[in-house]
Amino acid sequence: MASAAEQFASNLNFLAFAQASDLKRRLWFTMGALLVYRLGTYIPMPGIDAEALRQSFNTHSSGVFGVFNMFAGGAVGRMAIFALGIMPYISASIVIQLLTVVIPSLENLKKEGETGRKIINQYIRYGTVFLAMFQAYGISIGLESSNDIVSNPGWYFRFSAVVTLVGGTMFLMWLGEQITSRGVGNGTSLIIFSGIVAGLPLAIFNMLELSSQGQLAPVLVIGIFILAVSLIAVIVFIERAQRRILVQYPKRQVGNRLFQRDTSHLPLKLNTAGVIPPIFASSLLLLPTTIGNFSQNLSDWSLSIVNALSHGHPIYMLLYAMLMVFFCFFYTAIVFNSKDTADQLKKHGGFVPGIRPGERTAEYIDFVLMRITVIGAVYIVLICLLPEFVVSITGVSLALGGTSLLIVVTVTLDTVAQIQGHLVAHQYEGLIRKSKLRGGRRNR
């Protein structure tokens, strides 16, 4: 009986999808935009010797450049026009959101609604240009310091490299905004998602090839796949988990009729911050390496700092965990305002049983949110660092790291949820249209 009902529901969803022309247009636009992004990762930057770059990158691919290359969809290894990826935009978002808490004028802009949000987004764009220029110049200096990668080093190459890389980043920022408004899903997250997924088949093939050559034990390969499947199951479970706060509404009397007391729930996700903490933490930890590229001859103490912050180092993983925990609480505090939620409940007559409406309700929501955010922060740290420890112990590079796995699964869940939301909206509009047609026929 249950299987028949599920089959009937799936047929309804398929029929609704076939009739949802707006959703199909959004999906085609999203796929077309991501295809343009993937093509851009293969367009090389001018003045680069591809073979020398490949040999140089292979010697540094296990470090921070490998992480940067993963987020950029392989564009760093080819030094394409999208080599900076979307990371400068994410870093600028971090800085502006931090300043929003510190600077009262920015906080007031945030409260002004759509107008203030547009001004803040404009500040983020300016910050993206500045950070992209900074990182692009560092990359050009680093390329010139390597042997035989740049054909004609000098200020002309640096200028062309900065213009090319900054232009690529700004185009990706615009493309992400277009996907968000005209496509399906969050554009920035989908760009990172497509870059990670694009390198997955090759990584799996390389792992299987090493196993067939005897360089990798088959038991270890099976264990890695079991670990990946287990992490995916944990991610799906936690991302779907909610802490529901019971909300009651008083009895209402309309005319001579007395309506019973209504009850509802205030859902709070265990991981309110989503994939933002690992992305933010990774982007911040990439900055010291970029700064180190400005100087060809680093001092001993600065070189030790850069090495300590390299990918896979214990200090790197410790700072990575601390930054993820910080951004879990910080981003949750930004996206969820307990005071506004309590005021809205009080305005509509809702209350939490046993809690006084208003300020006490806000304090209770903060208390619950703090406790579940602790669970979410521990979950994110474990998901992102467990594969790192496996790599350090076994010496085998995983096809999907913890951060990339979290991004892939979470973005997939969010995109599927948005597609389902468009389907529900389409079905709802169809029901309204049918009811109007029936009403018009009855009036005739």
Short mmCIF file of C-alpha atoms in Angstrom, two decimals:
data_model
loop_
_atom_site.label_atom_id
_atom_site.label_comp_id
_atom_site.label_asym_id
_atom_site.label_seq_id
_atom_site.Cartn_x
_atom_site.Cartn_y
_atom_site.Cartn_z
CA MET A 1 0.00 0.00 0.00
CA ALA A 2 2.78 2.39 0.95
CA SER A 3 4.76 1.59 -2.19
CA ALA A 4 1.70 2.25 -4.37
CA ALA A 5 1.17 5.61 -2.67
CA GLU A 6 4.84 6.54 -3.14
CA GLN A 7 4.65 5.53 -6.82
CA PHE A 8 1.54 7.67 -7.27
CA ALA A 9 3.25 10.65 -5.61
CA SER A 10 6.33 10.23 -7.81
CA ASN A 11 4.12 10.13 -10.92
CA LEU A 12 2.47 13.36 -9.79
CA ASN A 13 5.87 14.99 -9.26
CA PHE A 14 7.07 13.83 -12.69
CA LEU A 15 3.89 15.16 -14.30
CA ALA A 16 4.26 18.47 -12.46
CA PHE A 17 7.89 18.72 -13.57
CA ALA A 18 6.92 18.05 -17.20
CA GLN A 19 4.37 20.88 -17.06
CA ALA A 20 6.53 23.37 -15.09
CA SER A 21 7.93 25.38 -18.01
CA ASP A 22 9.41 28.08 -15.74
CA LEU A 23 11.33 25.48 -13.72
CA LYS A 24 12.68 23.88 -16.90
CA ARG A 25 13.87 27.27 -18.13
CA ARG A 26 15.61 27.86 -14.81
CA LEU A 27 17.30 24.44 -14.95
CA TRP A 28 18.49 24.95 -18.52
CA PHE A 29 19.84 28.39 -17.60
CA THR A 30 21.68 26.95 -14.58
CA MET A 31 23.25 24.16 -16.63
CA GLY A 32 24.22 26.59 -19.38
CA ALA A 33 25.85 28.97 -16.90
CA LEU A 34 27.81 26.16 -15.25
CA LEU A 35 28.91 24.95 -18.69
CA VAL A 36 30.28 28.44 -19.44
CA TYR A 37 32.16 28.31 -16.14
CA ARG A 38 33.66 24.92 -16.94
CA LEU A 39 34.76 26.11 -20.39
CA GLY A 40 36.45 29.12 -18.79
CA THR A 41 38.57 26.85 -16.59
CA TYR A 42 40.27 25.57 -19.78
CA ILE A 43 41.11 28.98 -21.31
CA PRO A 44 44.78 29.61 -20.39
CA MET A 45 46.16 32.90 -19.17
CA PRO A 46 48.45 34.64 -21.70
CA GLY A 47 52.22 34.41 -21.35
CA ILE A 48 52.32 30.99 -19.61
CA ASP A 49 54.30 27.90 -20.62
CA ALA A 50 51.77 25.12 -20.06
CA GLU A 51 54.29 22.26 -19.80
CA ALA A 52 56.53 24.08 -17.30
CA LEU A 53 53.45 25.03 -15.29
CA ARG A 54 52.27 21.41 -15.19
CA GLN A 55 55.63 20.16 -13.93
CA SER A 56 55.83 22.88 -11.29
CA PHE A 57 52.27 22.32 -10.12
CA ASN A 58 52.75 18.57 -9.74
CA THR A 59 55.42 19.20 -7.10
CA HIS A 60 53.11 21.46 -5.07
CA SER A 61 49.71 19.86 -5.71
CA SER A 62 49.63 18.12 -2.33
CA GLY A 63 49.73 21.40 -0.44
CA VAL A 64 47.56 24.47 -0.31
CA PHE A 65 47.65 24.81 -4.10
CA GLY A 66 45.82 21.51 -4.36
CA VAL A 67 43.04 22.85 -2.12
CA PHE A 68 42.88 26.07 -4.13
CA ASN A 69 42.79 24.03 -7.34
CA MET A 70 39.90 21.94 -5.99
CA PHE A 71 37.75 25.00 -5.24
CA ALA A 72 38.67 26.55 -8.61
CA GLY A 73 37.65 23.45 -10.56
CA GLY A 74 41.16 22.64 -11.79
CA ALA A 75 41.74 26.15 -13.13
CA VAL A 76 44.82 26.71 -10.94
CA GLY A 77 46.65 23.70 -12.35
CA ARG A 78 46.03 25.04 -15.86
CA MET A 79 46.41 28.71 -14.76
CA ALA A 80 43.20 29.55 -16.57
CA ILE A 81 41.36 32.87 -16.58
CA PHE A 82 39.21 31.56 -13.69
CA ALA A 83 42.23 30.53 -11.58
CA LEU A 84 41.15 32.78 -8.67
CA GLY A 85 37.68 31.28 -8.78
CA ILE A 86 35.00 32.73 -6.54
CA MET A 87 37.19 32.83 -3.42
CA PRO A 88 37.86 36.62 -3.44
CA TYR A 89 34.10 37.20 -3.40
CA ILE A 90 33.70 34.85 -0.43
CA SER A 91 36.58 36.54 1.42
CA ALA A 92 35.06 39.97 0.79
CA SER A 93 31.75 38.70 2.16
CA ILE A 94 33.53 37.59 5.34
CA VAL A 95 35.12 41.00 5.84
CA ILE A 96 31.90 42.95 5.22
CA GLN A 97 29.89 40.70 7.53
CA LEU A 98 32.49 41.12 10.26
CA LEU A 99 32.42 44.89 9.78
CA THR A 100 28.61 44.84 9.92
CA VAL A 101 28.82 43.73 13.54
CA VAL A 102 31.52 46.29 14.42
CA ILE A 103 30.47 49.42 12.45
CA PRO A 104 27.03 50.83 13.44
CA SER A 105 26.43 52.47 10.04
CA LEU A 106 26.73 49.11 8.27
CA GLU A 107 24.45 47.53 10.86
CA ASN A 108 21.85 50.22 10.19
CA LEU A 109 22.15 49.57 6.45
CA LYS A 110 21.41 45.91 7.08
CA LYS A 111 18.19 46.85 8.87
CA GLU A 112 16.97 49.10 6.04
CA GLY A 113 15.75 46.16 3.98
CA GLU A 114 16.28 45.85 0.24
CA THR A 115 17.93 49.27 -0.20
CA GLY A 116 20.50 48.65 2.52
CA ARG A 117 21.15 45.15 1.22
CA LYS A 118 21.96 46.54 -2.23
CA ILE A 119 24.46 49.00 -0.75
CA ILE A 120 26.13 46.24 1.29
CA ASN A 121 26.33 44.04 -1.81
CA GLN A 122 28.01 46.92 -3.63
CA TYR A 123 30.60 47.17 -0.84
CA ILE A 124 31.19 43.42 -1.20
CA ARG A 125 31.82 43.89 -4.93
CA TYR A 126 34.36 46.64 -4.25
CA GLY A 127 36.07 44.40 -1.70
CA THR A 128 36.10 41.56 -4.22
CA VAL A 129 37.94 43.73 -6.75
CA PHE A 130 40.52 44.77 -4.15
CA LEU A 131 41.17 41.23 -2.88
CA ALA A 132 41.25 39.82 -6.42
CA MET A 133 43.85 42.40 -7.47
CA PHE A 134 45.88 41.61 -4.36
CA GLN A 135 45.80 37.85 -4.95
CA ALA A 136 46.32 38.15 -8.71
CA TYR A 137 49.44 40.25 -8.23
CA GLY A 138 50.74 37.69 -5.72
CA ILE A 139 50.13 34.89 -8.22
CA SER A 140 51.97 36.81 -10.98
CA ILE A 141 54.97 37.35 -8.70
CA GLY A 142 54.93 33.68 -7.72
CA LEU A 143 54.80 32.58 -11.36
CA GLU A 144 57.74 34.81 -12.26
CA SER A 145 59.80 33.39 -9.38
CA SER A 146 59.34 29.86 -10.78
CA ASN A 147 61.63 28.68 -13.53
CA ASP A 148 60.55 28.98 -17.18
CA ILE A 149 56.81 29.29 -16.48
CA VAL A 150 56.49 32.90 -17.68
CA SER A 151 57.72 33.55 -21.21
CA ASN A 152 58.41 37.29 -20.79
CA PRO A 153 58.45 38.27 -17.11
CA GLY A 154 58.04 41.91 -16.21
CA TRP A 155 55.45 44.56 -15.57
CA TYR A 156 53.58 43.84 -18.80
CA PHE A 157 53.00 40.23 -17.73
CA ARG A 158 51.98 41.31 -14.22
CA PHE A 159 49.50 43.83 -15.58
CA SER A 160 47.97 41.35 -18.04
CA ALA A 161 47.81 38.67 -15.34
CA VAL A 162 46.05 40.98 -12.88
CA VAL A 163 43.56 42.18 -15.51
CA THR A 164 42.83 38.64 -16.68
CA LEU A 165 42.40 37.07 -13.24
CA VAL A 166 40.40 39.97 -11.78
CA GLY A 167 38.17 39.98 -14.86
CA GLY A 168 37.60 36.23 -14.48
CA THR A 169 36.65 36.59 -10.82
CA MET A 170 34.25 39.46 -11.50
CA PHE A 171 32.64 37.47 -14.31
CA LEU A 172 32.16 34.50 -11.96
CA MET A 173 30.65 36.80 -9.33
CA TRP A 174 28.19 38.12 -11.91
CA LEU A 175 27.50 34.59 -13.18
CA GLY A 176 26.75 33.40 -9.64
CA GLU A 177 24.30 36.26 -9.11
CA GLN A 178 22.57 35.42 -12.39
CA ILE A 179 22.22 31.76 -11.38
CA THR A 180 20.72 32.77 -8.04
CA SER A 181 18.16 35.13 -9.59
CA ARG A 182 17.36 33.38 -12.88
CA GLY A 183 18.33 29.77 -12.20
CA VAL A 184 17.92 27.19 -9.45
CA GLY A 185 20.00 27.15 -6.28
CA ASN A 186 22.66 29.43 -4.86
CA GLY A 187 24.96 30.53 -7.68
CA THR A 188 28.16 30.83 -5.64
CA SER A 189 27.70 27.42 -4.04
CA LEU A 190 26.87 25.79 -7.37
CA ILE A 191 30.03 27.19 -8.99
CA ILE A 192 32.16 25.67 -6.23
CA PHE A 193 30.08 22.47 -6.40
CA SER A 194 30.62 22.07 -10.15
CA GLY A 195 34.35 22.60 -9.78
CA ILE A 196 34.63 19.89 -7.12
CA VAL A 197 32.43 17.38 -8.96
CA ALA A 198 34.33 17.92 -12.23
CA GLY A 199 37.52 16.53 -10.70
CA LEU A 200 35.84 13.59 -8.98
CA PRO A 201 35.86 11.04 -11.86
CA LEU A 202 39.58 11.54 -12.52
CA ALA A 203 40.41 11.22 -8.80
CA ILE A 204 38.44 7.96 -8.51
CA PHE A 205 40.06 6.62 -11.69
CA ASN A 206 43.56 7.43 -10.36
CA MET A 207 42.78 5.65 -7.08
CA LEU A 208 41.54 2.55 -8.88
CA GLU A 209 44.56 2.61 -11.19
CA LEU A 210 46.93 2.73 -8.21
CA SER A 211 45.08 -0.24 -6.73
CA SER A 212 45.35 -2.22 -9.98
CA GLN A 213 49.11 -1.51 -10.13
CA GLY A 214 49.55 -2.81 -6.57
CA GLN A 215 50.58 0.55 -5.13
CA LEU A 216 47.39 0.75 -3.09
CA ALA A 217 45.87 -2.12 -1.13
CA PRO A 218 42.34 -3.09 -2.25
CA VAL A 219 41.25 -3.23 1.38
CA LEU A 220 42.29 0.40 1.80
CA VAL A 221 40.31 1.43 -1.30
CA ILE A 222 37.22 -0.36 0.01
CA GLY A 223 37.70 1.29 3.40
CA ILE A 224 37.93 4.73 1.77
CA PHE A 225 34.69 4.18 -0.14
CA ILE A 226 32.95 2.93 3.03
CA LEU A 227 34.19 6.02 4.87
CA ALA A 228 32.86 8.28 2.11
CA VAL A 229 29.44 6.61 2.12
CA SER A 230 29.28 6.80 5.92
CA LEU A 231 30.17 10.50 5.88
CA ILE A 232 27.50 11.15 3.26
CA ALA A 233 24.89 9.40 5.42
CA VAL A 234 25.93 11.45 8.47
CA ILE A 235 25.83 14.69 6.48
CA VAL A 236 22.34 13.97 5.14
CA PHE A 237 21.08 13.03 8.60
CA ILE A 238 22.48 16.11 10.35
CA GLU A 239 21.49 18.53 7.59
CA ARG A 240 17.90 17.29 7.77
CA ALA A 241 17.82 17.26 11.59
CA GLN A 242 15.83 19.98 13.37
CA ARG A 243 15.13 21.07 16.91
CA ARG A 244 11.47 22.12 16.95
CA ILE A 245 10.30 24.58 19.58
CA LEU A 246 6.60 24.27 20.36
CA VAL A 247 4.64 27.49 19.74
CA GLN A 248 1.02 27.92 20.85
CA TYR A 249 -1.55 30.51 19.85
CA PRO A 250 -4.52 31.52 22.06
CA LYS A 251 -8.14 30.72 21.28
CA ARG A 252 -9.77 33.07 18.79
CA GLN A 253 -13.37 34.19 18.61
CA VAL A 254 -14.72 35.29 15.24
CA GLY A 255 -18.36 36.36 15.59
CA ASN A 256 -20.17 33.68 17.54
CA ARG A 257 -17.65 30.98 16.67
CA LEU A 258 -14.80 30.06 19.03
CA PHE A 259 -11.75 28.56 17.35
CA GLN A 260 -9.58 26.11 19.26
CA ARG A 261 -6.01 26.90 20.28
CA ASP A 262 -3.56 26.44 17.42
CA THR A 263 -0.10 24.93 17.80
CA SER A 264 2.90 25.06 15.50
CA HIS A 265 6.66 24.59 15.68
CA LEU A 266 9.64 26.89 15.27
CA PRO A 267 12.22 24.71 13.41
CA LEU A 268 15.90 25.26 14.22
CA LYS A 269 18.50 23.41 12.13
CA LEU A 270 21.38 21.73 13.91
CA ASN A 271 23.71 23.17 11.29
CA THR A 272 22.30 26.62 10.60
CA ALA A 273 25.54 27.87 9.02
CA GLY A 274 25.59 25.16 6.31
CA VAL A 275 28.78 25.02 4.22
CA ILE A 276 29.80 28.59 5.06
CA PRO A 277 32.23 27.76 7.96
CA PRO A 278 34.59 25.43 6.03
CA ILE A 279 34.54 27.68 2.95
CA PHE A 280 35.26 30.80 5.00
CA ALA A 281 37.96 29.04 7.02
CA SER A 282 39.64 27.67 3.89
CA SER A 283 39.61 31.06 2.15
CA LEU A 284 41.20 32.79 5.15
CA LEU A 285 43.93 30.16 5.53
CA LEU A 286 44.83 30.57 1.85
CA LEU A 287 45.76 34.24 2.34
CA PRO A 288 49.19 33.71 4.06
CA THR A 289 50.43 31.63 1.13
CA THR A 290 49.33 34.34 -1.29
CA ILE A 291 51.19 36.94 0.79
CA GLY A 292 54.28 34.73 0.78
CA ASN A 293 54.37 34.86 -3.01
CA PHE A 294 55.20 38.58 -2.91
CA SER A 295 58.79 37.88 -1.87
CA GLN A 296 61.12 35.56 -3.68
CA ASN A 297 63.51 35.29 -0.72
CA LEU A 298 61.53 34.85 2.47
CA SER A 299 63.21 35.14 5.84
CA ASP A 300 63.49 32.07 8.02
CA TRP A 301 60.73 33.06 10.44
CA SER A 302 58.28 34.04 7.67
CA LEU A 303 59.07 30.84 5.78
CA SER A 304 58.39 28.83 8.93
CA ILE A 305 55.02 30.56 9.32
CA VAL A 306 54.06 29.82 5.71
CA ASN A 307 55.12 26.18 6.12
CA ALA A 308 53.21 25.88 9.41
CA LEU A 309 50.07 27.09 7.66
CA SER A 310 50.49 24.71 4.75
CA HIS A 311 47.79 22.15 4.04
CA GLY A 312 47.96 19.04 6.23
CA HIS A 313 50.21 20.55 8.90
CA PRO A 314 48.97 20.11 12.53
CA ILE A 315 48.89 23.89 13.12
CA TYR A 316 46.90 24.29 9.91
CA MET A 317 44.34 21.70 11.01
CA LEU A 318 44.10 23.25 14.50
CA LEU A 319 43.48 26.74 13.08
CA TYR A 320 41.11 25.23 10.53
CA ALA A 321 39.03 23.66 13.32
CA MET A 322 39.03 26.85 15.41
CA LEU A 323 37.96 29.00 12.46
CA MET A 324 35.16 26.59 11.57
CA VAL A 325 33.83 26.65 15.14
CA PHE A 326 34.02 30.47 15.18
CA PHE A 327 32.17 30.83 11.88
CA CYS A 328 29.52 28.32 12.96
CA PHE A 329 28.51 30.60 15.85
CA PHE A 330 29.21 33.85 14.03
CA TYR A 331 27.22 33.04 10.89
CA THR A 332 24.36 31.55 12.92
CA ALA A 333 24.15 34.77 14.92
CA ILE A 334 24.00 36.77 11.68
CA VAL A 335 21.39 34.76 9.78
CA PHE A 336 19.09 34.07 12.75
CA ASN A 337 17.91 37.01 14.86
CA SER A 338 16.20 35.59 17.94
CA LYS A 339 14.90 39.01 19.06
CA ASP A 340 13.08 39.61 15.77
CA THR A 341 11.68 36.07 15.87
CA ALA A 342 10.39 36.60 19.42
CA ASP A 343 8.84 39.95 18.43
CA GLN A 344 7.08 38.36 15.46
CA LEU A 345 5.67 35.60 17.67
CA LYS A 346 4.45 38.17 20.19
CA LYS A 347 2.92 40.30 17.45
CA HIS A 348 0.86 37.36 16.15
CA GLY A 349 -0.12 36.18 19.62
CA GLY A 350 2.19 33.16 19.68
CA PHE A 351 4.12 32.05 22.74
CA VAL A 352 6.37 29.23 23.91
CA PRO A 353 4.65 27.28 26.73
CA GLY A 354 6.13 28.25 30.09
CA ILE A 355 8.12 31.18 28.63
CA ARG A 356 7.00 34.80 28.86
CA PRO A 357 6.61 36.44 25.41
CA GLY A 358 9.13 39.05 24.31
CA GLU A 359 12.61 39.24 25.81
CA ARG A 360 12.37 35.98 27.75
CA THR A 361 11.35 34.14 24.58
CA ALA A 362 14.38 35.60 22.75
CA GLU A 363 16.66 34.45 25.56
CA TYR A 364 15.16 30.96 25.44
CA ILE A 365 15.62 30.75 21.66
CA ASP A 366 19.23 31.90 22.06
CA PHE A 367 19.77 29.24 24.72
CA VAL A 368 18.42 26.46 22.50
CA LEU A 369 20.24 27.77 19.43
CA MET A 370 23.55 27.91 21.31
CA ARG A 371 23.24 24.29 22.42
CA ILE A 372 22.38 22.90 18.99
CA THR A 373 25.09 25.05 17.34
CA VAL A 374 27.64 23.30 19.58
CA ILE A 375 26.47 20.00 18.09
CA GLY A 376 26.60 21.48 14.57
CA ALA A 377 30.12 22.85 15.10
CA VAL A 378 31.41 19.49 16.38
CA TYR A 379 29.77 17.77 13.40
CA ILE A 380 31.40 20.12 10.86
CA VAL A 381 34.84 19.82 12.47
CA LEU A 382 34.64 16.01 12.49
CA ILE A 383 33.39 15.82 8.90
CA CYS A 384 36.11 18.15 7.60
CA LEU A 385 39.06 16.88 9.65
CA LEU A 386 38.44 13.12 9.70
CA PRO A 387 39.53 12.65 6.05
CA GLU A 388 42.56 14.87 6.75
CA PHE A 389 43.68 12.50 9.51
CA VAL A 390 43.09 9.52 7.21
CA VAL A 391 45.32 11.14 4.56
CA SER A 392 48.07 11.93 7.09
CA ILE A 393 48.03 8.36 8.46
CA THR A 394 47.72 6.39 5.22
CA GLY A 395 49.40 8.87 2.85
CA VAL A 396 46.62 8.34 0.31
CA SER A 397 44.97 11.38 -1.25
CA LEU A 398 41.20 10.98 -1.03
CA ALA A 399 38.99 11.63 -4.03
CA LEU A 400 36.76 13.84 -1.88
CA GLY A 401 37.97 15.56 1.26
CA GLY A 402 35.72 16.39 4.18
CA THR A 403 35.15 20.00 3.10
CA SER A 404 34.45 19.12 -0.51
CA LEU A 405 32.17 16.24 0.52
CA LEU A 406 30.21 18.55 2.84
CA ILE A 407 29.86 21.13 0.05
CA VAL A 408 28.74 18.57 -2.54
CA VAL A 409 26.10 16.92 -0.34
CA THR A 410 24.77 20.16 1.19
CA VAL A 411 24.52 22.01 -2.12
CA THR A 412 22.77 18.98 -3.63
CA LEU A 413 20.21 18.92 -0.80
CA ASP A 414 19.58 22.67 -1.05
CA THR A 415 19.19 22.56 -4.83
CA VAL A 416 16.78 19.61 -4.67
CA ALA A 417 14.78 21.46 -1.98
CA GLN A 418 14.53 24.52 -4.24
CA ILE A 419 13.41 22.38 -7.18
CA GLN A 420 10.72 20.82 -4.99
CA GLY A 421 9.68 24.31 -3.87
CA HIS A 422 9.25 25.39 -7.51
CA LEU A 423 7.19 22.25 -8.19
CA VAL A 424 4.92 22.94 -5.20
CA ALA A 425 4.48 26.56 -6.30
CA HIS A 426 3.62 25.40 -9.83
CA GLN A 427 1.04 22.92 -8.53
CA TYR A 428 -0.44 25.60 -6.26
CA GLU A 429 -0.74 28.06 -9.15
CA GLY A 430 -2.40 25.34 -11.23
CA LEU A 431 -4.99 24.69 -8.51
CA ILE A 432 -5.76 28.41 -8.22
CA ARG A 433 -6.11 28.67 -12.01
CA LYS A 434 -8.51 25.70 -12.08
CA SER A 435 -10.61 27.11 -9.21
CA LYS A 436 -10.94 30.43 -11.04
CA LEU A 437 -12.02 28.66 -14.22
CA ARG A 438 -14.65 26.69 -12.28
CA GLY A 439 -15.86 29.85 -10.58
CA GLY A 440 -16.19 31.58 -13.93
CA ARG A 441 -18.19 28.68 -15.38
CA ARG A 442 -20.55 28.71 -12.40
CA ASN A 443 -21.14 32.43 -12.79
CA ARG A 444 -22.09 31.85 -16.39
#
